[in-house]
């Protein structure tokens, strides 16, 4: 992840999801072209000033490990990682270079973040691993929505959307597609149609994803928009 940033020495990472082979299968694409309910493990590794591994198993907590090069082992440094329950720091992360292609709800959400009584800070690395790692630790929201240029979004469903959604949800956040395929839905409910298919991403704290949901209701008149609420 973030390979376009390698030459300028910006954080990059690796994202993975693990699916259990079906009992009758000999191991093929059908074992992984399933929704997030079939994902038994998800994680990522971020390569930066430190190398950190974040991992979760289905139904479990999210844990972080930091590589200690002096012993050549990953040390358990972040037990039971949680997105701050109050939403955490007011940070929004999105590629605003695509704003002319966004639907009105996304445009209005970003306008709200930038013009709130206490405006949000903009932080966008361009490596999903780095942006999600910050969101997991500090709070806020990360988005790569569907738009007029990329109607299915740009990030890969199977090995970016699903594993990161599993981590975010099990850390107490929300992982949504935004408005996609005529409805708002969880990323974990999507069934990948191919290994490299794409999906839109709206994920982060409950507080900030609710802002986006409210804009879908207000700006686009979409019914049955989820009410998330804060813990």
PDB file of C-alpha atoms in Angstrom:
ATOM      1  CA  UNK A   1       0.000   0.000   0.000  1.00  0.00           C
ATOM      2  CA  UNK A   2       1.234   3.496  -0.846  1.00  0.00           C
ATOM      3  CA  UNK A   3       3.745   2.333  -3.430  1.00  0.00           C
ATOM      4  CA  UNK A   4       3.597   5.708  -5.210  1.00  0.00           C
ATOM      5  CA  UNK A   5       5.174   7.198  -2.075  1.00  0.00           C
ATOM      6  CA  UNK A   6       8.228   4.918  -1.970  1.00  0.00           C
ATOM      7  CA  UNK A   7      10.565   7.157  -3.953  1.00  0.00           C
ATOM      8  CA  UNK A   8       9.897  10.130  -1.655  1.00  0.00           C
ATOM      9  CA  UNK A   9      10.317   8.055   1.543  1.00  0.00           C
ATOM     10  CA  UNK A  10       6.754   8.503   2.821  1.00  0.00           C
ATOM     11  CA  UNK A  11       5.189   5.781   5.002  1.00  0.00           C
ATOM     12  CA  UNK A  12       4.025   2.680   3.160  1.00  0.00           C
ATOM     13  CA  UNK A  13       2.563  -0.561   4.407  1.00  0.00           C
ATOM     14  CA  UNK A  14       1.129  -4.014   3.833  1.00  0.00           C
ATOM     15  CA  UNK A  15      -2.543  -4.945   4.332  1.00  0.00           C
ATOM     16  CA  UNK A  16      -3.862  -8.493   4.529  1.00  0.00           C
ATOM     17  CA  UNK A  17      -7.036 -10.463   5.092  1.00  0.00           C
ATOM     18  CA  UNK A  18      -7.309 -14.184   5.846  1.00  0.00           C
ATOM     19  CA  UNK A  19     -10.235 -16.401   4.821  1.00  0.00           C
ATOM     20  CA  UNK A  20     -10.725 -19.977   5.936  1.00  0.00           C
ATOM     21  CA  UNK A  21     -10.914 -22.475   3.116  1.00  0.00           C
ATOM     22  CA  UNK A  22     -14.349 -23.984   2.629  1.00  0.00           C
ATOM     23  CA  UNK A  23     -14.483 -27.667   3.733  1.00  0.00           C
ATOM     24  CA  UNK A  24     -15.293 -28.876   0.227  1.00  0.00           C
ATOM     25  CA  UNK A  25     -12.805 -26.644  -1.558  1.00  0.00           C
ATOM     26  CA  UNK A  26      -9.320 -27.466  -2.776  1.00  0.00           C
ATOM     27  CA  UNK A  27      -8.385 -23.812  -2.436  1.00  0.00           C
ATOM     28  CA  UNK A  28      -9.352 -21.354  -5.176  1.00  0.00           C
ATOM     29  CA  UNK A  29     -10.797 -17.877  -5.721  1.00  0.00           C
ATOM     30  CA  UNK A  30     -14.209 -18.880  -4.403  1.00  0.00           C
ATOM     31  CA  UNK A  31     -12.720 -19.213  -0.919  1.00  0.00           C
ATOM     32  CA  UNK A  32     -11.866 -15.515  -0.793  1.00  0.00           C
ATOM     33  CA  UNK A  33     -14.616 -13.969  -2.912  1.00  0.00           C
ATOM     34  CA  UNK A  34     -16.904 -13.788   0.119  1.00  0.00           C
ATOM     35  CA  UNK A  35     -18.085 -10.968   2.329  1.00  0.00           C
ATOM     36  CA  UNK A  36     -16.351  -9.797   5.478  1.00  0.00           C
ATOM     37  CA  UNK A  37     -18.279 -12.193   7.705  1.00  0.00           C
ATOM     38  CA  UNK A  38     -16.055 -14.934   6.283  1.00  0.00           C
ATOM     39  CA  UNK A  39     -12.837 -13.062   7.048  1.00  0.00           C
ATOM     40  CA  UNK A  40     -11.204 -14.724  10.074  1.00  0.00           C
ATOM     41  CA  UNK A  41      -8.200 -12.423  10.460  1.00  0.00           C
ATOM     42  CA  UNK A  42      -7.177  -8.976   9.230  1.00  0.00           C
ATOM     43  CA  UNK A  43      -4.184  -6.781   9.741  1.00  0.00           C
ATOM     44  CA  UNK A  44      -1.649  -4.353   8.387  1.00  0.00           C
ATOM     45  CA  UNK A  45       1.984  -3.501   8.834  1.00  0.00           C
ATOM     46  CA  UNK A  46       3.160   0.114   8.594  1.00  0.00           C
ATOM     47  CA  UNK A  47       6.769   0.892   7.753  1.00  0.00           C
ATOM     48  CA  UNK A  48       7.760   4.288   9.127  1.00  0.00           C
ATOM     49  CA  UNK A  49       9.926   5.637  11.964  1.00  0.00           C
ATOM     50  CA  UNK A  50       8.955   2.340  13.591  1.00  0.00           C
ATOM     51  CA  UNK A  51       7.573  -0.854  12.081  1.00  0.00           C
ATOM     52  CA  UNK A  52       4.172  -1.641  13.587  1.00  0.00           C
ATOM     53  CA  UNK A  53       1.922  -4.641  13.036  1.00  0.00           C
ATOM     54  CA  UNK A  54      -1.793  -4.272  13.838  1.00  0.00           C
ATOM     55  CA  UNK A  55      -3.905  -7.422  13.799  1.00  0.00           C
ATOM     56  CA  UNK A  56      -7.336  -8.687  14.794  1.00  0.00           C
ATOM     57  CA  UNK A  57      -9.166 -11.992  14.636  1.00  0.00           C
ATOM     58  CA  UNK A  58     -12.889 -12.351  13.954  1.00  0.00           C
ATOM     59  CA  UNK A  59     -14.847 -11.240  17.006  1.00  0.00           C
ATOM     60  CA  UNK A  60     -11.729 -10.256  18.925  1.00  0.00           C
ATOM     61  CA  UNK A  61      -9.883  -7.138  19.994  1.00  0.00           C
ATOM     62  CA  UNK A  62      -7.395  -5.165  17.913  1.00  0.00           C
ATOM     63  CA  UNK A  63      -3.764  -5.431  19.012  1.00  0.00           C
ATOM     64  CA  UNK A  64      -0.603  -3.593  17.974  1.00  0.00           C
ATOM     65  CA  UNK A  65       2.953  -4.880  17.943  1.00  0.00           C
ATOM     66  CA  UNK A  66       6.156  -2.890  17.390  1.00  0.00           C
ATOM     67  CA  UNK A  67       9.287  -4.409  15.857  1.00  0.00           C
ATOM     68  CA  UNK A  68      12.259  -4.324  18.220  1.00  0.00           C
ATOM     69  CA  UNK A  69      15.261  -4.731  15.904  1.00  0.00           C
ATOM     70  CA  UNK A  70      17.588  -5.432  18.823  1.00  0.00           C
ATOM     71  CA  UNK A  71      15.899  -8.801  19.394  1.00  0.00           C
ATOM     72  CA  UNK A  72      14.309  -9.302  15.982  1.00  0.00           C
ATOM     73  CA  UNK A  73      10.837  -9.716  17.447  1.00  0.00           C
ATOM     74  CA  UNK A  74       7.504  -7.883  17.452  1.00  0.00           C
ATOM     75  CA  UNK A  75       6.661  -6.664  20.974  1.00  0.00           C
ATOM     76  CA  UNK A  76       3.029  -6.313  22.104  1.00  0.00           C
ATOM     77  CA  UNK A  77       2.871  -2.543  22.675  1.00  0.00           C
ATOM     78  CA  UNK A  78      -0.766  -1.604  21.981  1.00  0.00           C
ATOM     79  CA  UNK A  79      -3.243  -4.000  23.638  1.00  0.00           C
ATOM     80  CA  UNK A  80      -6.965  -3.678  22.887  1.00  0.00           C
ATOM     81  CA  UNK A  81      -6.722  -0.711  20.529  1.00  0.00           C
ATOM     82  CA  UNK A  82      -9.848   1.471  20.383  1.00  0.00           C
ATOM     83  CA  UNK A  83     -10.854   4.518  18.392  1.00  0.00           C
ATOM     84  CA  UNK A  84     -11.580   7.231  20.978  1.00  0.00           C
ATOM     85  CA  UNK A  85     -15.237   6.821  21.993  1.00  0.00           C
ATOM     86  CA  UNK A  86     -15.835  10.596  21.828  1.00  0.00           C
ATOM     87  CA  UNK A  87     -14.544  10.689  18.245  1.00  0.00           C
ATOM     88  CA  UNK A  88     -11.064  11.775  19.246  1.00  0.00           C
ATOM     89  CA  UNK A  89      -9.173  14.491  17.441  1.00  0.00           C
ATOM     90  CA  UNK A  90     -11.091  16.405  14.803  1.00  0.00           C
ATOM     91  CA  UNK A  91      -9.241  15.233  11.726  1.00  0.00           C
ATOM     92  CA  UNK A  92     -10.575  14.561   8.247  1.00  0.00           C
ATOM     93  CA  UNK A  93      -8.552  12.680   5.646  1.00  0.00           C
ATOM     94  CA  UNK A  94      -9.538  12.676   1.988  1.00  0.00           C
ATOM     95  CA  UNK A  95      -7.998  13.492  -1.382  1.00  0.00           C
ATOM     96  CA  UNK A  96      -9.548  16.890  -2.052  1.00  0.00           C
ATOM     97  CA  UNK A  97      -8.092  16.862  -5.550  1.00  0.00           C
ATOM     98  CA  UNK A  98     -11.127  14.747  -6.464  1.00  0.00           C
ATOM     99  CA  UNK A  99     -13.669  17.150  -4.963  1.00  0.00           C
ATOM    100  CA  UNK A 100     -15.119  18.218  -8.318  1.00  0.00           C
ATOM    101  CA  UNK A 101     -16.263  14.602  -8.833  1.00  0.00           C
ATOM    102  CA  UNK A 102     -17.860  14.059  -5.393  1.00  0.00           C
ATOM    103  CA  UNK A 103     -21.572  13.820  -4.766  1.00  0.00           C
ATOM    104  CA  UNK A 104     -23.182  16.654  -2.835  1.00  0.00           C
ATOM    105  CA  UNK A 105     -23.222  14.783   0.479  1.00  0.00           C
ATOM    106  CA  UNK A 106     -19.444  14.294   0.474  1.00  0.00           C
ATOM    107  CA  UNK A 107     -18.892  17.908  -0.583  1.00  0.00           C
ATOM    108  CA  UNK A 108     -21.147  19.120   2.233  1.00  0.00           C
ATOM    109  CA  UNK A 109     -19.484  16.840   4.778  1.00  0.00           C
ATOM    110  CA  UNK A 110     -16.028  18.200   3.970  1.00  0.00           C
ATOM    111  CA  UNK A 111     -17.421  21.750   4.050  1.00  0.00           C
ATOM    112  CA  UNK A 112     -18.784  21.027   7.524  1.00  0.00           C
ATOM    113  CA  UNK A 113     -15.443  19.630   8.714  1.00  0.00           C
ATOM    114  CA  UNK A 114     -13.622  22.716   7.425  1.00  0.00           C
ATOM    115  CA  UNK A 115     -16.123  25.257   8.738  1.00  0.00           C
ATOM    116  CA  UNK A 116     -17.213  23.837  12.092  1.00  0.00           C
ATOM    117  CA  UNK A 117     -17.038  26.103  15.152  1.00  0.00           C
ATOM    118  CA  UNK A 118     -13.749  24.362  15.813  1.00  0.00           C
ATOM    119  CA  UNK A 119     -12.595  23.427  12.318  1.00  0.00           C
ATOM    120  CA  UNK A 120     -11.131  20.002  11.708  1.00  0.00           C
ATOM    121  CA  UNK A 121      -7.506  19.541  10.673  1.00  0.00           C
ATOM    122  CA  UNK A 122      -6.810  18.069   7.236  1.00  0.00           C
ATOM    123  CA  UNK A 123      -4.361  15.155   7.189  1.00  0.00           C
ATOM    124  CA  UNK A 124      -3.925  13.066   4.044  1.00  0.00           C
ATOM    125  CA  UNK A 125      -0.810  10.961   3.523  1.00  0.00           C
ATOM    126  CA  UNK A 126      -1.949   9.071   0.439  1.00  0.00           C
ATOM    127  CA  UNK A 127      -1.001   5.699   1.953  1.00  0.00           C
ATOM    128  CA  UNK A 128      -4.147   4.050   3.321  1.00  0.00           C
ATOM    129  CA  UNK A 129      -2.145   2.226   5.999  1.00  0.00           C
ATOM    130  CA  UNK A 130      -0.715   5.484   7.353  1.00  0.00           C
ATOM    131  CA  UNK A 131      -4.041   7.319   7.234  1.00  0.00           C
ATOM    132  CA  UNK A 132      -5.965   4.472   8.899  1.00  0.00           C
ATOM    133  CA  UNK A 133      -3.265   3.958  11.543  1.00  0.00           C
ATOM    134  CA  UNK A 134      -3.569   7.613  12.531  1.00  0.00           C
ATOM    135  CA  UNK A 135      -7.373   7.397  12.527  1.00  0.00           C
ATOM    136  CA  UNK A 136      -7.257   4.308  14.730  1.00  0.00           C
ATOM    137  CA  UNK A 137      -4.978   6.007  17.260  1.00  0.00           C
ATOM    138  CA  UNK A 138      -6.282   9.579  17.197  1.00  0.00           C
ATOM    139  CA  UNK A 139      -9.842   9.403  15.849  1.00  0.00           C
ATOM    140  CA  UNK A 140     -11.414  11.349  12.999  1.00  0.00           C
ATOM    141  CA  UNK A 141     -12.457  10.073   9.581  1.00  0.00           C
ATOM    142  CA  UNK A 142     -10.807   8.694   6.435  1.00  0.00           C
ATOM    143  CA  UNK A 143     -12.619   8.708   3.104  1.00  0.00           C
ATOM    144  CA  UNK A 144     -12.024   7.560  -0.434  1.00  0.00           C
ATOM    145  CA  UNK A 145     -15.626   7.772  -1.680  1.00  0.00           C
ATOM    146  CA  UNK A 146     -17.261   6.739  -4.896  1.00  0.00           C
ATOM    147  CA  UNK A 147     -17.379   9.687  -7.287  1.00  0.00           C
ATOM    148  CA  UNK A 148     -17.986  10.681 -10.876  1.00  0.00           C
ATOM    149  CA  UNK A 149     -14.495   9.604 -11.934  1.00  0.00           C
ATOM    150  CA  UNK A 150     -14.381   6.354  -9.935  1.00  0.00           C
ATOM    151  CA  UNK A 151     -17.984   5.186  -9.404  1.00  0.00           C
ATOM    152  CA  UNK A 152     -16.808   2.102  -7.488  1.00  0.00           C
ATOM    153  CA  UNK A 153     -14.189   3.984  -5.526  1.00  0.00           C
ATOM    154  CA  UNK A 154     -10.484   3.397  -5.998  1.00  0.00           C
ATOM    155  CA  UNK A 155      -9.327   1.160  -3.155  1.00  0.00           C
ATOM    156  CA  UNK A 156      -9.445  -2.623  -3.476  1.00  0.00           C
ATOM    157  CA  UNK A 157     -12.287  -4.355  -1.666  1.00  0.00           C
ATOM    158  CA  UNK A 158     -10.686  -7.715  -0.838  1.00  0.00           C
ATOM    159  CA  UNK A 159      -7.316  -6.637   0.494  1.00  0.00           C
ATOM    160  CA  UNK A 160      -7.857  -3.004   1.485  1.00  0.00           C
ATOM    161  CA  UNK A 161     -11.533  -2.364   2.206  1.00  0.00           C
ATOM    162  CA  UNK A 162     -12.488  -5.591   4.024  1.00  0.00           C
ATOM    163  CA  UNK A 163      -9.425  -5.950   6.299  1.00  0.00           C
ATOM    164  CA  UNK A 164      -9.391  -2.281   7.269  1.00  0.00           C
ATOM    165  CA  UNK A 165     -13.159  -2.353   7.868  1.00  0.00           C
ATOM    166  CA  UNK A 166     -12.786  -5.356  10.175  1.00  0.00           C
ATOM    167  CA  UNK A 167     -10.075  -3.565  12.155  1.00  0.00           C
ATOM    168  CA  UNK A 168     -12.009  -0.298  12.400  1.00  0.00           C
ATOM    169  CA  UNK A 169     -15.279  -1.964  13.443  1.00  0.00           C
ATOM    170  CA  UNK A 170     -13.624  -4.180  16.058  1.00  0.00           C
ATOM    171  CA  UNK A 171     -11.878  -1.086  17.409  1.00  0.00           C
ATOM    172  CA  UNK A 172     -15.264   0.603  17.940  1.00  0.00           C
ATOM    173  CA  UNK A 173     -15.534   2.627  14.746  1.00  0.00           C
ATOM    174  CA  UNK A 174     -17.701   2.541  11.624  1.00  0.00           C
ATOM    175  CA  UNK A 175     -16.635   1.283   8.187  1.00  0.00           C
ATOM    176  CA  UNK A 176     -19.088   2.223   5.449  1.00  0.00           C
ATOM    177  CA  UNK A 177     -19.189   2.374   1.678  1.00  0.00           C
ATOM    178  CA  UNK A 178     -21.086   5.631   1.819  1.00  0.00           C
ATOM    179  CA  UNK A 179     -23.750   5.749  -0.901  1.00  0.00           C
ATOM    180  CA  UNK A 180     -22.887   2.888  -3.233  1.00  0.00           C
ATOM    181  CA  UNK A 181     -24.987   0.569  -5.388  1.00  0.00           C
ATOM    182  CA  UNK A 182     -28.089   2.632  -4.533  1.00  0.00           C
ATOM    183  CA  UNK A 183     -27.733   2.283  -0.758  1.00  0.00           C
ATOM    184  CA  UNK A 184     -25.525   2.938   2.247  1.00  0.00           C
ATOM    185  CA  UNK A 185     -23.946  -0.247   3.542  1.00  0.00           C
ATOM    186  CA  UNK A 186     -21.155  -1.743   5.606  1.00  0.00           C
ATOM    187  CA  UNK A 187     -17.983  -2.578   3.741  1.00  0.00           C
ATOM    188  CA  UNK A 188     -18.027  -5.977   5.468  1.00  0.00           C
ATOM    189  CA  UNK A 189     -21.341  -6.764   3.765  1.00  0.00           C
ATOM    190  CA  UNK A 190     -19.871  -6.415   0.273  1.00  0.00           C
ATOM    191  CA  UNK A 191     -19.122  -9.557  -1.719  1.00  0.00           C
ATOM    192  CA  UNK A 192     -16.037  -9.012  -3.908  1.00  0.00           C
ATOM    193  CA  UNK A 193     -16.699  -9.859  -7.544  1.00  0.00           C
ATOM    194  CA  UNK A 194     -13.012 -10.379  -8.358  1.00  0.00           C
ATOM    195  CA  UNK A 195      -9.687 -10.331  -6.539  1.00  0.00           C
ATOM    196  CA  UNK A 196      -8.929  -6.773  -7.617  1.00  0.00           C
ATOM    197  CA  UNK A 197     -12.433  -5.218  -7.552  1.00  0.00           C
ATOM    198  CA  UNK A 198     -12.811  -1.850  -5.873  1.00  0.00           C
ATOM    199  CA  UNK A 199     -15.046  -0.321  -3.236  1.00  0.00           C
ATOM    200  CA  UNK A 200     -15.627   3.133  -1.743  1.00  0.00           C
ATOM    201  CA  UNK A 201     -14.421   3.904   1.781  1.00  0.00           C
ATOM    202  CA  UNK A 202     -15.927   6.070   4.533  1.00  0.00           C
ATOM    203  CA  UNK A 203     -14.500   4.929   7.863  1.00  0.00           C
ATOM    204  CA  UNK A 204     -13.495   6.240  11.250  1.00  0.00           C
ATOM    205  CA  UNK A 205     -15.140   7.422  14.444  1.00  0.00           C
ATOM    206  CA  UNK A 206     -18.892   7.150  14.937  1.00  0.00           C
ATOM    207  CA  UNK A 207     -19.094  10.914  15.477  1.00  0.00           C
ATOM    208  CA  UNK A 208     -17.645  11.774  12.094  1.00  0.00           C
ATOM    209  CA  UNK A 209     -19.182   9.038   9.955  1.00  0.00           C
ATOM    210  CA  UNK A 210     -22.550  10.176  11.339  1.00  0.00           C
ATOM    211  CA  UNK A 211     -21.847  13.630   9.860  1.00  0.00           C
ATOM    212  CA  UNK A 212     -21.560  12.026   6.419  1.00  0.00           C
ATOM    213  CA  UNK A 213     -24.717   9.984   6.958  1.00  0.00           C
ATOM    214  CA  UNK A 214     -26.615  13.103   8.013  1.00  0.00           C
ATOM    215  CA  UNK A 215     -25.516  14.851   4.818  1.00  0.00           C
ATOM    216  CA  UNK A 216     -26.827  11.978   2.694  1.00  0.00           C
ATOM    217  CA  UNK A 217     -30.191  12.440   4.365  1.00  0.00           C
ATOM    218  CA  UNK A 218     -30.158  16.234   4.163  1.00  0.00           C
ATOM    219  CA  UNK A 219     -28.514  16.908   0.797  1.00  0.00           C
ATOM    220  CA  UNK A 220     -29.623  13.907  -1.248  1.00  0.00           C
ATOM    221  CA  UNK A 221     -32.895  12.900   0.427  1.00  0.00           C
ATOM    222  CA  UNK A 222     -31.779   9.321   0.946  1.00  0.00           C
ATOM    223  CA  UNK A 223     -34.130   7.344   3.171  1.00  0.00           C
ATOM    224  CA  UNK A 224     -33.114   4.692   5.683  1.00  0.00           C
ATOM    225  CA  UNK A 225     -29.798   6.337   6.472  1.00  0.00           C
ATOM    226  CA  UNK A 226     -28.316   4.650   9.574  1.00  0.00           C
ATOM    227  CA  UNK A 227     -28.244   6.511  12.875  1.00  0.00           C
ATOM    228  CA  UNK A 228     -24.983   5.605  14.546  1.00  0.00           C
ATOM    229  CA  UNK A 229     -24.739   7.756  17.664  1.00  0.00           C
ATOM    230  CA  UNK A 230     -21.791   7.963  19.992  1.00  0.00           C
ATOM    231  CA  UNK A 231     -20.946   5.626  22.836  1.00  0.00           C
TER     232      UNK A 231
END
